[in-house]
């Protein structure tokens, strides 16, 4: 891309390869818990990041499918060999790529990405160009595995940092701090008008899954005999999660020795959600204090809250209060579509990427 | 009724972003609330009817018109649902057909291997028996050498032994054929059954596809690659960022290919 003229879609000569076929852009937010896509045909979908294969011939005959995805895979998990290919925001087992677990996991990741792209419902005659958001500090091995997985499903693919995609999607490229709370990781990213470097990004392992674990522990301690799975806890959290004042009390029915029993767990939900605040504020402090002193004030007052975890009611206020206490002030803005923020940003990057760049990566 | 109309208008609305509106050259947007739109529809209906009808009929016809509008909307939703169901049925049929084909291929392979193995087993058995006969004949021949009348003795013994051998062979062939026949017949029956299933599935698939509801995908709004627009906010900065993202990806993917 040498000049403005060639970058502009409006001034591009028509009749090239792409114009004969049509071009579908897809933005993908590949998350530990959920995968979301946004496409240039208006389709927006999300699914649980789970892939399952029938355990044996009997389950295969019963399910009548070779592969199941998302909620369906989770619901039928007893008949399946279930994979959640990502852990803490990265592909599992990728440190030892030659192991059987790693190979099976990569296959599951490939199927997951292919299915995510399929959800965009592209026409068969269109070129599909995808940008996939990956955690800020994903390793090279991980990125390679994700690119390999995606190549089978699209014509050309690029990766970008997930929090960067969120900021780009909102046209907030300068003096912004992005907090992207996923299931496996919370990514903090400082945007200052250039591509974020390693020193601009912090990845915390305290995220949605850690809240689930904490809530599980607290309920286990306070509700004697209650039986539950981590999936039940996750659903409970998604229904009631809050910080600050409770809008409603969290009343749940859990079996005790097989008998449904009602428990009130409002305080436990609050305490579990609260574990996010201090590590995030500590991370923000590091990113703010190592920034140009002249612009630190601006940075503190432009903190974007995104990702599935940002749906916790009152989290923005709780972070602001902690910033007031520890950093001398700050303003947190919750993005409008937490689940699709990353995918929308990735879609925008795909749209803005010049043609020759896509061609060179085919 | 007003609430139903509100719901209907909400369903007919589509979402767009400020950026897309800017691309179309829209700079200012005037916002019209849902309540106001519904009120305008009702007002327009009433005014139109006012000129043509008596007051009593007007309300009844207005209500009937609204009901008809909502009925049409529901019909449209039902049609969409039918389309989705047919699409799911088609996907199931495609998967069934693939599974049947896979099973047939596996069975055909198994049958081939079984037939080859049966032939090989029989050949090995015959070779062993021939060797045994030769050994016995040789032994008798040696005996005959000692006793004197070699020619007659050798001929008789050979005739006797080969007679016995011929009988055994017939029995063995009959047994092999019987066993082979049963297994082959079973495999052939299964293949025939699967062929019928496949035909039925393909017929169903063809029927579903011919319904005209086959979803060939949703077309992208773009016919060609876009790239940054000249009037994009932060054009220069975004251009640099795109180049940086590309370089990082080129390095990553080039390394992978090498």
Coordinates of C-alpha atoms in Angstrom, one line a residue:
Chain A
X1 CA 0.0 0.0 0.0
X2 CA 1.9 3.0 -1.2
X3 CA -0.5 5.8 -1.2
X4 CA -4.0 6.9 -0.3
X5 CA -5.4 6.4 -3.7
X6 CA -4.7 2.7 -3.8
X7 CA -6.0 2.3 -0.3
X8 CA -9.4 3.6 -1.0
X9 CA -12.0 1.1 -2.0
X10 CA -13.9 3.8 -3.8
X11 CA -11.1 4.5 -6.1
X12 CA -10.2 0.9 -6.7
X13 CA -10.6 -0.4 -10.2
X14 CA -13.5 -2.8 -10.5
X15 CA -13.3 -6.0 -12.4
X16 CA -10.5 -7.7 -10.4
X17 CA -10.7 -11.2 -9.0
X18 CA -12.6 -10.1 -6.0
X19 CA -15.3 -8.2 -7.8
X20 CA -16.2 -11.3 -9.8
X21 CA -16.9 -13.3 -6.6
X22 CA -17.8 -10.9 -3.9
X23 CA -15.9 -10.5 -0.6
X24 CA -17.2 -11.5 2.8
X25 CA -15.3 -10.1 5.7
X26 CA -15.5 -12.0 9.0
X27 CA -14.3 -10.8 12.4
X28 CA -13.8 -13.5 14.9
X29 CA -13.4 -13.3 18.7
X30 CA -12.0 -16.7 19.6
X31 CA -12.7 -16.9 23.3
X32 CA -12.0 -19.6 25.9
X33 CA -15.7 -19.7 26.8
X34 CA -17.5 -18.2 23.8
X35 CA -16.6 -17.6 20.2
X36 CA -18.3 -14.6 18.5
X37 CA -18.4 -13.6 14.8
X38 CA -19.5 -10.5 12.9
X39 CA -19.6 -10.6 9.2
X40 CA -20.1 -8.1 6.4
X41 CA -23.3 -9.7 5.3
X42 CA -24.9 -8.6 8.6
X43 CA -24.7 -11.9 10.3
X44 CA -23.6 -11.9 14.0
X45 CA -23.5 -15.1 16.0
X46 CA -21.9 -16.5 19.0
X47 CA -21.4 -20.0 20.4
X48 CA -19.9 -21.8 23.3
X49 CA -16.3 -22.7 22.4
X50 CA -16.9 -26.4 22.6
X51 CA -16.5 -29.3 20.1
X52 CA -17.6 -32.8 20.6
X53 CA -17.1 -36.1 18.8
X54 CA -19.3 -39.2 19.4
X55 CA -17.6 -41.5 21.8
X56 CA -18.5 -44.7 20.0
X57 CA -20.6 -46.3 17.2
X58 CA -23.7 -46.3 19.4
X59 CA -23.6 -42.6 20.2
X60 CA -22.7 -41.8 16.6
X61 CA -25.9 -43.6 15.5
X62 CA -27.9 -41.9 18.1
X63 CA -26.6 -38.4 17.5
X64 CA -26.4 -38.8 13.7
X65 CA -23.5 -36.4 13.5
X66 CA -19.8 -36.6 13.2
X67 CA -19.2 -33.4 15.1
X68 CA -21.3 -31.3 17.5
X69 CA -20.7 -27.7 18.4
X70 CA -21.4 -25.2 21.1
X71 CA -24.4 -25.6 23.3
X72 CA -25.5 -28.8 21.6
X73 CA -22.1 -30.3 22.4
X74 CA -22.3 -29.2 26.0
X75 CA -25.8 -30.6 26.4
X76 CA -24.8 -34.0 24.9
X77 CA -21.4 -34.1 26.5
X78 CA -22.0 -37.5 28.2
X79 CA -22.2 -39.2 24.7
X80 CA -19.2 -37.2 23.4
X81 CA -15.5 -36.8 23.6
X82 CA -15.7 -33.1 24.5
X83 CA -13.0 -30.6 23.7
X84 CA -12.8 -27.0 24.8
X85 CA -9.8 -26.2 22.7
X86 CA -8.8 -23.0 24.5
X87 CA -7.6 -22.6 28.0
X88 CA -6.6 -19.2 29.6
X89 CA -7.2 -17.7 26.2
X90 CA -4.7 -20.0 24.3
X91 CA -4.8 -23.4 22.6
X92 CA -4.3 -26.2 25.1
X93 CA -1.2 -28.5 25.0
X94 CA 0.5 -26.4 22.4
X95 CA 3.8 -26.6 24.3
X96 CA 4.1 -30.2 23.1
X97 CA 2.6 -30.2 19.6
X98 CA 3.5 -33.8 18.8
X99 CA 1.5 -35.3 21.6
X100 CA -1.8 -37.0 20.9
X101 CA -3.7 -34.6 23.1
X102 CA -2.2 -31.6 21.3
X103 CA -3.1 -33.1 17.9
X104 CA -6.7 -33.9 19.0
X105 CA -7.0 -30.4 20.4
X106 CA -5.7 -28.7 17.2
X107 CA -8.2 -30.8 15.2
X108 CA -11.0 -29.6 17.6
X109 CA -9.8 -26.0 17.2
X110 CA -9.8 -26.3 13.4
X111 CA -13.3 -27.6 13.5
X112 CA -14.4 -24.9 15.9
X113 CA -12.9 -22.1 13.7
X114 CA -14.4 -23.7 10.6
X115 CA -17.8 -23.8 12.2
X116 CA -17.5 -20.2 13.5
X117 CA -16.8 -19.1 9.9
X118 CA -19.7 -21.3 8.7
X119 CA -22.0 -19.5 11.0
X120 CA -21.4 -16.4 8.9
X121 CA -23.4 -18.2 6.2
X122 CA -21.1 -17.1 3.3
X123 CA -22.1 -17.8 -0.2
X124 CA -20.0 -20.4 -1.8
X125 CA -18.8 -18.1 -4.6
X126 CA -17.5 -15.4 -2.2
X127 CA -13.9 -14.9 -1.0
X128 CA -13.8 -15.1 2.8
X129 CA -11.3 -12.8 4.5
X130 CA -11.1 -13.2 8.3
X131 CA -9.4 -11.3 11.1
X132 CA -9.2 -13.3 14.4
X133 CA -8.7 -11.6 17.7
X134 CA -6.3 -13.5 20.0
X135 CA -5.2 -12.7 23.5
X136 CA -2.8 -9.9 23.9
X137 CA 0.1 -12.1 24.9
X138 CA -0.6 -15.3 22.9
X139 CA 2.6 -17.2 22.1
X140 CA 4.0 -17.7 18.6
X141 CA 3.1 -21.4 18.8
X142 CA -0.4 -20.5 19.6
X143 CA -0.7 -18.0 16.8
X144 CA 0.7 -20.5 14.3
X145 CA -1.8 -23.1 15.4
X146 CA -4.7 -20.7 15.1
X147 CA -3.6 -19.6 11.7
X148 CA -3.2 -23.2 10.6
X149 CA -6.7 -24.0 11.9
X150 CA -8.3 -21.0 10.2
X151 CA -6.6 -21.5 6.8
X152 CA -8.7 -24.5 6.1
X153 CA -11.9 -22.4 6.4
X154 CA -11.1 -19.1 4.8
X155 CA -9.2 -17.7 1.8
X156 CA -7.0 -15.4 3.8
X157 CA -6.6 -14.8 7.5
X158 CA -4.9 -12.4 9.9
X159 CA -4.6 -12.3 13.6
X160 CA -4.6 -9.2 15.8
X161 CA -4.5 -8.5 19.5
X162 CA -8.0 -8.9 21.0
X163 CA -8.1 -5.7 23.1
X164 CA -6.6 -3.8 20.2
X165 CA -9.5 -4.9 18.1
X166 CA -12.0 -3.7 20.7
X167 CA -10.3 -0.2 20.7
X168 CA -10.1 -0.1 16.9
X169 CA -13.8 -1.1 16.5
X170 CA -14.7 2.0 18.5
X171 CA -12.3 4.3 16.8
X172 CA -10.5 4.8 20.1
X173 CA -6.9 4.5 19.0
X174 CA -5.2 7.0 21.1
X175 CA -4.7 7.3 24.9
X176 CA -7.1 4.6 25.8
X177 CA -6.9 1.7 28.2
X178 CA -8.8 -1.4 27.2
X179 CA -9.9 -4.0 29.7
X180 CA -11.1 -7.2 27.9
X181 CA -12.5 -9.7 30.5
X182 CA -12.9 -13.1 29.0
X183 CA -13.3 -16.5 30.6
X184 CA -9.7 -17.5 30.7
X185 CA -7.9 -14.2 30.8
X186 CA -8.3 -10.5 31.4
X187 CA -6.3 -8.6 28.9
X188 CA -5.3 -5.0 29.6
X189 CA -4.0 -3.0 26.7
X190 CA -2.7 0.6 26.4
X191 CA -3.4 2.2 23.1
X192 CA -1.4 5.3 22.2
X193 CA -1.7 5.6 18.5
X194 CA 0.7 2.8 17.5
X195 CA 0.4 -1.0 17.5
X196 CA 0.6 -2.0 21.1
X197 CA 3.9 -3.6 22.1
X198 CA 4.4 -6.2 24.8
X199 CA 5.1 -3.5 27.3
X200 CA 1.6 -2.0 26.5
X201 CA -0.2 -5.2 27.3
X202 CA -0.8 -7.2 30.5
X203 CA -2.6 -10.6 30.6
X204 CA -4.1 -11.6 33.9
X205 CA -5.3 -15.1 34.6
X206 CA -8.1 -13.8 36.9
X207 CA -11.2 -13.7 34.7
X208 CA -14.6 -15.4 34.3
X209 CA -13.3 -18.9 35.1
X210 CA -11.6 -17.7 38.2
X211 CA -14.9 -16.1 39.4
X212 CA -16.6 -19.4 38.7
X213 CA -14.0 -21.3 40.8
X214 CA -14.3 -18.7 43.6
X215 CA -18.1 -18.9 43.6
X216 CA -18.0 -22.6 43.6
X217 CA -15.7 -22.6 46.6
X218 CA -17.8 -20.0 48.5
X219 CA -21.1 -21.9 47.8
X220 CA -19.4 -25.2 48.8
X221 CA -18.5 -23.6 52.1
X222 CA -21.7 -21.9 52.9
X223 CA -24.3 -24.4 51.5
X224 CA -23.6 -27.6 53.2
X225 CA -24.4 -30.7 51.2
X226 CA -25.3 -28.8 48.1
X227 CA -24.5 -30.6 44.9
X228 CA -23.5 -28.6 41.8
X229 CA -21.2 -28.6 38.7
X230 CA -19.0 -25.8 37.5
X231 CA -21.5 -25.4 34.6
X232 CA -24.3 -24.8 37.0
X233 CA -22.2 -22.2 38.8
X234 CA -21.4 -20.5 35.5
X235 CA -25.1 -20.2 34.7
X236 CA -25.8 -18.8 38.2
X237 CA -23.0 -16.2 37.8
X238 CA -24.3 -15.2 34.3
X239 CA -27.8 -14.7 35.8
X240 CA -26.9 -12.8 39.0
X241 CA -23.3 -11.4 38.8
X242 CA -23.1 -8.0 40.4
X243 CA -20.9 -5.6 42.4
X244 CA -22.1 -2.7 44.6
X245 CA -25.7 -2.9 45.7
X246 CA -27.7 -6.0 44.7
X247 CA -30.6 -5.3 42.4
X248 CA -32.2 -8.7 43.3
X249 CA -31.3 -11.5 45.7
X250 CA -29.7 -14.5 44.2
X251 CA -31.8 -17.4 45.1
X252 CA -31.0 -20.8 43.7
X253 CA -32.2 -24.3 44.0
X254 CA -29.5 -26.9 44.4
X255 CA -29.9 -30.6 45.2
X256 CA -29.0 -31.8 48.7
X257 CA -28.8 -35.6 48.8
X258 CA -31.1 -35.6 45.7
X259 CA -33.6 -33.2 47.2
X260 CA -34.0 -29.8 45.6
X261 CA -33.2 -27.2 48.2
X262 CA -33.3 -23.4 48.0
X263 CA -30.3 -21.3 48.9
X264 CA -29.7 -17.6 49.0
X265 CA -26.2 -16.8 47.6
X266 CA -26.3 -13.1 47.0
X267 CA -23.3 -12.3 49.1
X268 CA -21.3 -15.2 47.7
X269 CA -21.9 -14.0 44.1
X270 CA -20.8 -10.5 45.1
X271 CA -17.6 -11.7 46.8
X272 CA -16.7 -14.0 43.9
X273 CA -17.1 -11.1 41.4
X274 CA -15.0 -8.8 43.6
X275 CA -11.9 -10.9 43.0
X276 CA -11.6 -9.2 39.6
X277 CA -11.3 -5.7 40.8
X278 CA -7.9 -5.5 42.6
X279 CA -5.8 -7.3 40.0
X280 CA -7.4 -5.2 37.2
X281 CA -6.7 -1.9 39.1
X282 CA -3.2 -3.1 39.8
X283 CA -2.6 -3.8 36.1
X284 CA -4.1 -0.4 35.2
X285 CA -1.8 1.2 37.6
X286 CA 1.3 -0.4 36.0
X287 CA 0.2 0.7 32.5
X288 CA -0.7 4.2 33.6
X289 CA 2.4 4.8 35.8
X290 CA 4.8 3.7 33.0
X291 CA 3.2 6.0 30.5
X292 CA 4.2 9.5 29.5
X293 CA 3.4 11.6 32.6
X294 CA 1.9 14.3 30.5
X295 CA -0.8 12.0 29.2
X296 CA -1.4 9.8 32.3
X297 CA -4.4 11.8 33.3
X298 CA -6.0 11.3 29.9
X299 CA -5.3 7.6 29.9
X300 CA -6.9 7.2 33.4
X301 CA -10.0 8.8 32.2
X302 CA -10.5 6.7 29.0
X303 CA -10.7 3.1 30.3
X304 CA -12.9 0.9 28.1
X305 CA -14.5 -2.2 29.7
X306 CA -15.2 -5.0 27.3
X307 CA -15.6 -8.8 27.0
X308 CA -18.2 -11.2 28.5
X309 CA -17.0 -10.4 32.1
X310 CA -17.9 -6.7 31.7
X311 CA -21.5 -7.7 31.9
X312 CA -21.2 -8.0 35.7
X313 CA -23.5 -5.3 37.0
X314 CA -21.7 -2.5 38.8
X315 CA -18.2 -3.6 37.7
X316 CA -17.5 -0.3 36.0
X317 CA -18.4 1.6 39.1
X318 CA -16.4 -0.8 41.3
X319 CA -13.3 -0.3 39.1
X320 CA -13.8 3.5 39.2
X321 CA -14.0 3.5 42.9
X322 CA -10.8 1.4 43.3
X323 CA -9.1 3.7 40.8
X324 CA -10.2 6.7 42.9
X325 CA -8.7 5.0 45.9
X326 CA -5.5 3.8 44.4
X327 CA -4.8 5.9 41.3
X328 CA -6.3 9.2 42.3
X329 CA -9.2 9.0 39.9
X330 CA -10.4 7.5 36.6
X331 CA -13.3 7.0 34.3
X332 CA -14.5 3.6 33.1
X333 CA -16.7 3.3 30.0
X334 CA -18.5 0.0 29.5
X335 CA -18.8 -0.8 25.7
X336 CA -22.3 -1.2 24.4
X337 CA -22.0 -4.8 23.0
X338 CA -19.6 -6.6 25.3
X339 CA -20.0 -10.0 23.6
X340 CA -19.4 -8.7 20.1
X341 CA -17.0 -5.8 20.8
X342 CA -13.9 -7.9 19.8
X343 CA -15.6 -9.5 16.7
X344 CA -16.9 -6.1 15.5
X345 CA -13.4 -4.6 15.9
X346 CA -11.9 -7.5 14.0
X347 CA -14.4 -7.1 11.3
X348 CA -13.6 -3.4 11.0
X349 CA -9.9 -4.2 10.7
X350 CA -10.7 -6.8 8.0
X351 CA -12.7 -4.1 6.1
X352 CA -9.9 -1.6 6.3
X353 CA -7.1 -4.0 5.3
X354 CA -5.9 -3.2 1.7
X355 CA -6.4 -5.8 -1.0
X356 CA -2.7 -6.5 -1.6
X357 CA -2.1 -7.5 2.0
X358 CA -4.9 -10.1 1.8
X359 CA -3.5 -11.4 -1.5
X360 CA 0.0 -11.8 -0.1
X361 CA -1.2 -14.0 2.8
X362 CA -3.3 -16.3 0.6
Chain B
X1 CA -53.4 -3.6 19.3
X2 CA -51.0 -0.7 19.6
X3 CA -48.5 -2.8 21.4
X4 CA -48.7 -5.5 18.7
X5 CA -48.2 -2.8 16.0
X6 CA -45.2 -1.6 18.0
X7 CA -43.8 -5.1 18.1
X8 CA -44.4 -5.5 14.4
X9 CA -42.6 -2.3 13.5
X10 CA -39.7 -3.2 15.8
X11 CA -39.3 -6.6 13.9
X12 CA -39.4 -4.8 10.5
X13 CA -36.6 -2.4 11.6
X14 CA -33.0 -3.1 10.7
X15 CA -29.8 -2.1 12.5
X16 CA -27.1 0.0 11.0
X17 CA -24.0 1.7 12.4
X18 CA -23.1 5.4 12.4
X19 CA -20.1 4.6 10.3
X20 CA -22.2 2.9 7.6
X21 CA -24.5 5.9 7.5
X22 CA -21.4 8.1 7.1
X23 CA -20.2 6.0 4.2
X24 CA -23.6 6.6 2.5
X25 CA -23.0 10.3 2.9
X26 CA -25.4 10.8 5.8
X27 CA -24.1 13.5 8.2
X28 CA -27.1 14.3 10.4
X29 CA -29.7 11.8 11.6
X30 CA -33.2 12.7 12.7
X31 CA -34.5 10.3 15.2
X32 CA -38.2 9.2 15.2
X33 CA -39.4 7.2 18.2
X34 CA -41.3 3.9 17.9
X35 CA -44.3 5.3 19.7
X36 CA -44.5 8.2 17.3
X37 CA -44.2 5.9 14.2
X38 CA -47.0 3.7 15.5
X39 CA -49.1 6.8 16.2
X40 CA -48.5 8.1 12.7
X41 CA -49.5 4.8 11.2
X42 CA -52.7 4.8 13.2
X43 CA -53.4 8.5 12.4
X44 CA -52.8 7.8 8.6
X45 CA -55.1 4.9 8.7
X46 CA -57.8 6.8 10.5
X47 CA -57.5 9.9 8.2
X48 CA -57.7 7.8 5.1
X49 CA -60.7 5.9 6.4
X50 CA -62.4 9.1 7.7
X51 CA -63.0 10.4 4.2
X52 CA -64.5 7.2 2.9
X53 CA -66.4 5.6 5.8
X54 CA -68.9 6.3 8.5
X55 CA -67.6 6.6 12.0
X56 CA -69.0 3.2 13.1
X57 CA -67.4 1.2 10.3
X58 CA -64.1 3.1 10.5
X59 CA -63.0 1.7 13.9
X60 CA -64.1 -1.9 12.9
X61 CA -62.2 -1.7 9.5
X62 CA -59.2 -0.1 11.1
X63 CA -59.0 -3.0 13.6
X64 CA -59.6 -5.6 10.9
X65 CA -56.8 -4.0 8.8
X66 CA -54.4 -4.2 11.7
X67 CA -55.3 -7.8 12.4
X68 CA -54.8 -8.6 8.8
X69 CA -51.4 -6.9 8.9
X70 CA -50.4 -8.9 12.0
X71 CA -51.7 -12.1 10.4
X72 CA -49.6 -11.5 7.3
X73 CA -46.6 -10.9 9.5
X74 CA -47.2 -14.1 11.4
X75 CA -47.5 -16.0 8.1
X76 CA -44.2 -14.6 7.1
X77 CA -42.7 -15.8 10.3
X78 CA -44.2 -19.3 9.8
X79 CA -42.7 -19.4 6.3
X80 CA -39.3 -18.5 7.7
X81 CA -39.7 -21.3 10.3
X82 CA -40.6 -23.8 7.6
X83 CA -37.6 -22.8 5.6
X84 CA -35.3 -23.3 8.6
X85 CA -36.8 -26.7 9.3
X86 CA -36.4 -27.8 5.7
X87 CA -32.8 -26.5 5.8
X88 CA -32.2 -28.6 8.9
X89 CA -33.8 -31.6 7.3
X90 CA -31.5 -31.2 4.3
X91 CA -28.4 -31.1 6.5
X92 CA -29.5 -34.2 8.3
X93 CA -30.1 -36.0 4.9
X94 CA -26.7 -35.0 3.7
X95 CA -25.1 -36.4 6.8
X96 CA -27.1 -39.6 6.6
X97 CA -26.1 -40.1 3.0
X98 CA -22.4 -39.6 3.9
X99 CA -22.7 -42.0 6.8
X100 CA -24.3 -44.7 4.6
X101 CA -21.7 -44.3 1.9
X102 CA -19.0 -44.6 4.4
X103 CA -20.5 -47.8 5.8
X104 CA -20.9 -49.3 2.4
X105 CA -17.3 -48.6 1.5
X106 CA -16.2 -50.2 4.7
X107 CA -18.3 -53.3 4.0
X108 CA -17.1 -53.6 0.5
X109 CA -13.5 -53.5 1.7
X110 CA -14.2 -56.1 4.4
X111 CA -15.8 -58.4 1.8
X112 CA -12.9 -58.1 -0.6
X113 CA -10.4 -58.9 2.3
X114 CA -12.5 -61.9 3.4
X115 CA -12.7 -63.4 -0.1
X116 CA -9.0 -63.1 -0.6
X117 CA -8.2 -64.6 2.8
X118 CA -10.5 -67.6 2.1
X119 CA -8.8 -68.4 -1.2
X120 CA -5.4 -68.1 0.4
X121 CA -6.3 -70.4 3.2
X122 CA -7.6 -73.1 0.8
X123 CA -4.4 -72.9 -1.3
X124 CA -2.2 -73.4 1.7
X125 CA -4.2 -76.4 2.9
X126 CA -4.0 -78.1 -0.5
X127 CA -0.2 -77.6 -0.7
X128 CA 0.2 -79.3 2.7
X129 CA -1.9 -82.2 1.7
X130 CA 0.0 -82.7 -1.6
X131 CA 3.3 -82.8 0.3
X132 CA 1.9 -85.4 2.7
X133 CA 0.8 -87.6 -0.2
X134 CA 4.2 -87.3 -1.9
X135 CA 5.9 -88.3 1.3
X136 CA 3.7 -91.4 1.7
X137 CA 4.2 -92.5 -1.9
X138 CA 7.9 -92.1 -1.5
X139 CA 7.8 -94.3 1.6
X140 CA 5.8 -97.0 -0.1
X141 CA 8.1 -96.8 -3.1
X142 CA 11.1 -97.4 -0.8
X143 CA 9.3 -100.4 0.6
X144 CA 8.6 -101.7 -2.8
X145 CA 12.3 -101.5 -3.8
X146 CA 13.0 -103.8 -0.9
X147 CA 10.3 -106.3 -1.9
X148 CA 10.9 -106.4 -5.7
X149 CA 7.6 -105.7 -7.6
X150 CA 8.0 -102.0 -7.7
X151 CA 5.9 -100.9 -10.7
X152 CA 2.6 -102.4 -9.7
X153 CA 2.9 -101.5 -6.1
X154 CA 3.7 -97.9 -6.8
X155 CA 0.8 -97.5 -9.2
X156 CA -1.7 -99.0 -6.9
X157 CA -0.6 -97.0 -3.9
X158 CA -0.6 -93.7 -5.9
X159 CA -4.1 -94.4 -7.2
X160 CA -5.4 -95.2 -3.7
X161 CA -3.8 -92.1 -2.1
X162 CA -4.9 -89.7 -4.8
X163 CA -8.4 -91.1 -4.7
X164 CA -8.5 -90.4 -1.0
X165 CA -7.1 -87.0 -1.5
X166 CA -9.6 -86.1 -4.1
X167 CA -12.4 -87.0 -1.8
X168 CA -10.9 -84.8 1.0
X169 CA -10.6 -81.9 -1.4
X170 CA -14.2 -82.1 -2.4
X171 CA -15.3 -82.1 1.2
X172 CA -13.0 -79.1 2.0
X173 CA -14.2 -77.1 -1.0
X174 CA -17.8 -77.8 -0.1
X175 CA -17.2 -76.6 3.5
X176 CA -15.3 -73.5 2.5
X177 CA -18.0 -72.6 -0.1
X178 CA -20.7 -73.1 2.5
X179 CA -19.0 -70.8 5.1
X180 CA -18.0 -68.3 2.5
X181 CA -21.4 -68.3 0.9
X182 CA -23.1 -67.5 4.2
X183 CA -20.8 -64.6 5.1
X184 CA -20.8 -63.2 1.6
X185 CA -24.5 -63.5 1.4
X186 CA -24.8 -61.6 4.7
X187 CA -22.5 -58.9 3.5
X188 CA -24.3 -58.7 0.2
X189 CA -27.7 -58.4 1.9
X190 CA -26.4 -55.6 4.1
X191 CA -24.9 -53.8 1.1
X192 CA -28.3 -54.1 -0.7
X193 CA -30.1 -52.8 2.3
X194 CA -27.7 -49.8 2.6
X195 CA -28.1 -49.1 -1.2
X196 CA -31.8 -48.9 -0.7
X197 CA -31.3 -46.5 2.3
X198 CA -28.9 -44.4 0.3
X199 CA -31.4 -44.2 -2.6
X200 CA -34.2 -43.1 -0.2
X201 CA -31.9 -40.5 1.5
X202 CA -30.8 -39.1 -1.9
X203 CA -34.3 -39.0 -3.0
X204 CA -35.3 -37.1 0.1
X205 CA -32.4 -34.8 -0.3
X206 CA -33.4 -34.1 -3.9
X207 CA -36.9 -33.4 -2.8
X208 CA -35.8 -31.0 0.0
X209 CA -33.5 -29.2 -2.4
X210 CA -36.2 -28.7 -5.0
X211 CA -38.5 -27.0 -2.4
X212 CA -36.8 -23.7 -3.4
X213 CA -36.0 -22.9 0.2
X214 CA -32.4 -24.0 0.0
X215 CA -30.3 -21.4 1.7
X216 CA -27.3 -20.6 -0.5
X217 CA -25.9 -18.2 2.0
X218 CA -26.3 -14.5 2.7
X219 CA -24.4 -12.3 0.3
X220 CA -21.9 -9.8 1.6
X221 CA -22.6 -6.2 1.0
X222 CA -19.3 -5.9 -0.7
X223 CA -18.5 -7.1 -4.2
X224 CA -14.8 -6.1 -4.0
X225 CA -12.1 -5.7 -1.4
X226 CA -12.6 -2.4 0.4
X227 CA -9.6 -1.0 2.3
X228 CA -9.5 2.2 4.2
X229 CA -11.7 5.0 3.0
X230 CA -10.1 8.3 2.3
X231 CA -12.6 10.1 4.5
X232 CA -12.0 7.6 7.4
X233 CA -11.2 9.2 10.8
X234 CA -7.5 8.9 11.7
X235 CA -6.7 7.8 8.1
X236 CA -2.9 8.1 8.3
X237 CA -2.8 6.4 11.7
X238 CA -5.0 3.5 10.6
X239 CA -3.0 3.1 7.5
X240 CA 0.1 2.6 9.6
X241 CA -1.6 0.2 11.9
X242 CA -2.9 -1.9 9.0
X243 CA 0.7 -2.1 7.7
X244 CA 1.9 -3.1 11.1
X245 CA -0.7 -5.8 11.5
X246 CA 0.1 -7.1 8.0
X247 CA 3.9 -7.2 8.7
X248 CA 3.4 -9.2 11.9
X249 CA 1.1 -11.6 10.1
X250 CA 3.4 -11.9 7.1
X251 CA 6.3 -12.8 9.5
X252 CA 4.2 -15.3 11.3
X253 CA 2.7 -17.0 8.3
X254 CA 5.9 -16.9 6.2
X255 CA 7.7 -18.6 9.1
X256 CA 5.0 -21.2 9.2
X257 CA 5.3 -21.9 5.4
X258 CA 9.1 -22.1 5.5

